[in-house]
Short mmCIF file of C-alpha atoms in Angstrom, two decimals:
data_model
loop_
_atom_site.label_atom_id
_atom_site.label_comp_id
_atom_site.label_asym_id
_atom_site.label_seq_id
_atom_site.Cartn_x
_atom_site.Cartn_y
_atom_site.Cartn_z
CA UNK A 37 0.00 0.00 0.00
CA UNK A 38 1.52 3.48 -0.63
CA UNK A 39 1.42 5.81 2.09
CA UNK A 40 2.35 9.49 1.82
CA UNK A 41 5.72 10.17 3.50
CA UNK A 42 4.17 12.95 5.77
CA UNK A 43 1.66 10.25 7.33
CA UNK A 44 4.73 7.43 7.13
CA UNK A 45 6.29 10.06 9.73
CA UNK A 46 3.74 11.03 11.58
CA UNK A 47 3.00 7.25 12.34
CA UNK A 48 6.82 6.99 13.16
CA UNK A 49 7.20 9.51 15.30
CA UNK A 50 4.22 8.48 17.14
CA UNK A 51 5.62 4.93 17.69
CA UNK A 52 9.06 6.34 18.87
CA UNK A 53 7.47 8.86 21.71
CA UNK A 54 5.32 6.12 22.87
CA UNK A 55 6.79 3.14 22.19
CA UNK A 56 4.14 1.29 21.42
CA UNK A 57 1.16 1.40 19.47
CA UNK A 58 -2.59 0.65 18.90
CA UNK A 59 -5.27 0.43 16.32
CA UNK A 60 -8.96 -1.20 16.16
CA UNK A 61 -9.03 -3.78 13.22
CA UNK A 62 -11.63 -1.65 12.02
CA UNK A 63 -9.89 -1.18 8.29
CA UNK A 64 -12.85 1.39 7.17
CA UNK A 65 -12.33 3.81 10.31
CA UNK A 66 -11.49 7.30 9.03
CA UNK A 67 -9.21 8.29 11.38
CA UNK A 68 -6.85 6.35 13.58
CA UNK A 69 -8.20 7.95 17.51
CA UNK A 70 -4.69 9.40 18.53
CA UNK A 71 -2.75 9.97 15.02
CA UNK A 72 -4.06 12.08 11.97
CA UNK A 73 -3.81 9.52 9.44
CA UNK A 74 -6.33 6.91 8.28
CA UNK A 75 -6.91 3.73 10.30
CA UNK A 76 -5.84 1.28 7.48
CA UNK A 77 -2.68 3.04 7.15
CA UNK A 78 -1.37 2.53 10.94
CA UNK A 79 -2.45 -1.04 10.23
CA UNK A 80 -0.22 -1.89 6.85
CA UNK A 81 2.50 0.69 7.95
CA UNK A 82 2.92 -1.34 11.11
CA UNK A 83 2.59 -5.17 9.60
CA UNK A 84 5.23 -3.57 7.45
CA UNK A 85 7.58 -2.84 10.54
CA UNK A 86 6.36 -6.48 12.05
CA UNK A 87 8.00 -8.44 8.78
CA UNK A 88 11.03 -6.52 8.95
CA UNK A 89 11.09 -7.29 13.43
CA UNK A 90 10.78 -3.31 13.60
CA UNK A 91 7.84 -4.38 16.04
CA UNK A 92 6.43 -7.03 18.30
CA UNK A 93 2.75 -7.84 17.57
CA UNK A 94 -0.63 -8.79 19.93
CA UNK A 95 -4.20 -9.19 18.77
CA UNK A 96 -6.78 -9.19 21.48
CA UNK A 97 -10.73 -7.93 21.39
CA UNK A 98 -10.79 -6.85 17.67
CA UNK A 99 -7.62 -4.66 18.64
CA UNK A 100 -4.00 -4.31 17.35
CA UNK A 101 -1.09 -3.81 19.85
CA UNK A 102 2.36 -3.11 18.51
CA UNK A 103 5.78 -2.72 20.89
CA UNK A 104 8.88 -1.68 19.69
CA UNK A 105 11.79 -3.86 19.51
CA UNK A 106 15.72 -2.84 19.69
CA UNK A 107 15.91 -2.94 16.06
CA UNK A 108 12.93 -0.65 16.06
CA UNK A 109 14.41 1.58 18.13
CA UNK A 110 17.82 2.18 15.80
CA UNK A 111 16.16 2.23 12.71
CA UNK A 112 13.67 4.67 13.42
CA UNK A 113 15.99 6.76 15.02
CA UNK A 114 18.14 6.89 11.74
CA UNK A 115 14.56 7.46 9.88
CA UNK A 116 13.97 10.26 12.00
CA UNK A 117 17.28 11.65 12.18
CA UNK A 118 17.26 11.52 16.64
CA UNK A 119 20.28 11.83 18.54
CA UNK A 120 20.66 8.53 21.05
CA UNK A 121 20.07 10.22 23.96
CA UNK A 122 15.95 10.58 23.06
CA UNK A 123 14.25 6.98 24.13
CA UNK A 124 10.39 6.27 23.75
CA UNK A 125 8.45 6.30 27.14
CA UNK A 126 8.57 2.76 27.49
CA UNK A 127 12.21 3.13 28.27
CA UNK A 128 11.77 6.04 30.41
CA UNK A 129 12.29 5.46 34.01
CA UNK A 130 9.27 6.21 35.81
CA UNK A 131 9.83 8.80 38.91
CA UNK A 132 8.66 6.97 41.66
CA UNK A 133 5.78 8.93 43.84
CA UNK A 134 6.78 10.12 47.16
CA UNK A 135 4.72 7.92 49.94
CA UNK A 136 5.09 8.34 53.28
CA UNK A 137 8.71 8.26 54.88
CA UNK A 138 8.73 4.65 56.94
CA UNK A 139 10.89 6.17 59.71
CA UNK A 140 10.17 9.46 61.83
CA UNK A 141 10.81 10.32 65.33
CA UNK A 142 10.62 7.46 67.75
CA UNK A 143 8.31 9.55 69.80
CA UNK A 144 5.74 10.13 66.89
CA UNK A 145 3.28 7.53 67.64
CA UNK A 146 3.22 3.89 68.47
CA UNK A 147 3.90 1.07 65.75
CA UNK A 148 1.89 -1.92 65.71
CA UNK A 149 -1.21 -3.01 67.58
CA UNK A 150 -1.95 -1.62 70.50
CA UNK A 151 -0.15 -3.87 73.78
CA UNK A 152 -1.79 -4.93 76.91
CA UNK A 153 -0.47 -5.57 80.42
CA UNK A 154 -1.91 -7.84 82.87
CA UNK A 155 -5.53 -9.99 82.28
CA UNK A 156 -6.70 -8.31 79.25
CA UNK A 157 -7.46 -10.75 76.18
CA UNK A 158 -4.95 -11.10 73.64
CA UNK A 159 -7.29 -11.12 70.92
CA UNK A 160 -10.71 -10.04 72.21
CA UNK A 161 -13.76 -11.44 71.37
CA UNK A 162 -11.74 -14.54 69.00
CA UNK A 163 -9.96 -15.78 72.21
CA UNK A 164 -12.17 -18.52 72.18
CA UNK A 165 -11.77 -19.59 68.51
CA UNK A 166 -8.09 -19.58 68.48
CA UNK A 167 -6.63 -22.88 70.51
CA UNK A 168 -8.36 -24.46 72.76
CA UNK A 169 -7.92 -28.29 73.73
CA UNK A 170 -7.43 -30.55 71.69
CA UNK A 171 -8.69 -34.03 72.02
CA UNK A 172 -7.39 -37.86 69.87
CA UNK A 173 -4.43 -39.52 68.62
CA UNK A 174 -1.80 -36.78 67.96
CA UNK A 175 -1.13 -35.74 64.34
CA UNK A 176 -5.24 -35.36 64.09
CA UNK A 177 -7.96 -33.85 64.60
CA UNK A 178 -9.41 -34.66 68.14
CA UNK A 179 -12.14 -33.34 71.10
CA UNK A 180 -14.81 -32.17 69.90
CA UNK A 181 -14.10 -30.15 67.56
CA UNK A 182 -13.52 -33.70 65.65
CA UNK A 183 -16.53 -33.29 63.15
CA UNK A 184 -19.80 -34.16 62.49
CA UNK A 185 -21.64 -36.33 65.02
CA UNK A 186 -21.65 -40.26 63.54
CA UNK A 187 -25.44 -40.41 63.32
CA UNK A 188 -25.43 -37.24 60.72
CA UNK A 189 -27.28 -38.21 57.92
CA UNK A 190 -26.93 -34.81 55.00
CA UNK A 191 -29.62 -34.71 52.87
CA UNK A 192 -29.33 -33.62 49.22
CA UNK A 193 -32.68 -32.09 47.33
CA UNK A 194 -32.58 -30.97 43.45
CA UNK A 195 -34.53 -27.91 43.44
CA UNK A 196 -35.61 -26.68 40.00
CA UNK A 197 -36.00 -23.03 39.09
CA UNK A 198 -38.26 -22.10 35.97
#
């Protein structure tokens, strides 16, 4: 397909800033939804770069994903004439967002759950569900926490909805 050297570079230059690249298989969409150039040229422009390893390829929910590969990277940055020190964003080191500092004054305020001296349950209300004795042969279950009572008898029913 021939495609005009002005949308050939706009399509590159989009690819090298971003690193990667999208487009709906949609071939009769009129324009692609982040370059100015037609849909169907984004598409044969980039399965042109994908035969020649320019770019790495993934198809998922009627969509096109392209990332760009090493090779990618030095040939369109002899196409578009870019010193080495410009990378596309998927290179780019991400600054990190400040969070809260983990240290601070030891004074600040207390660290952890909240400790108890003397009688005071260790963990409230579940005191009762954690431990507790434990009855049989050792390695099993035992006391009576064992199970289900021997004369249990479950009862299945098929209930149908209409």
């Amino acid at each position: 397909m021939i495609i005009s050297e002005k949308n050939r570079r706009e399509i590159s230059k989009y690819l090298f800033k971003e690193g990667v690249c999208f487009a709906k298989k949609d071939f009769n969409l009129a324009k692609h939804p982040d370059i100015d150039v037609p849909n169907l040229q984004v598409i044969k422009l980039m399965q042109s770069f994908k035969s020649k390893e320019y770019v790495r390829e993934t198809f998922a929910w009627m969509h096109y994903y392209w990332y760009l590969t090493n090779d990618g990277i030095e040939f369109l940055r002899t196409y578009l004439n870019l010193p080495s020190e410009i990378v596309p964003a998927t290179l780019k080191k991400s600054a990190k967002p400040l969070g809260r500092p983990m240290g601070g004054p030891p004074g600040d305020r207390p660290r952890g759950p909240p400790r108890f001296e003397g009688e005071r349950p260790r963990f409230g209300d579940r005191e009762g569900y954690r431990g507790g004795p434990r009855g049989g042969p050792p390695g099993e279950f035992g006391g009576e926490k064992s199970g289900a009572p021997a004369d249990y008898q479950p009862a299945f029913r098929v209930i149908f909805l209409f």
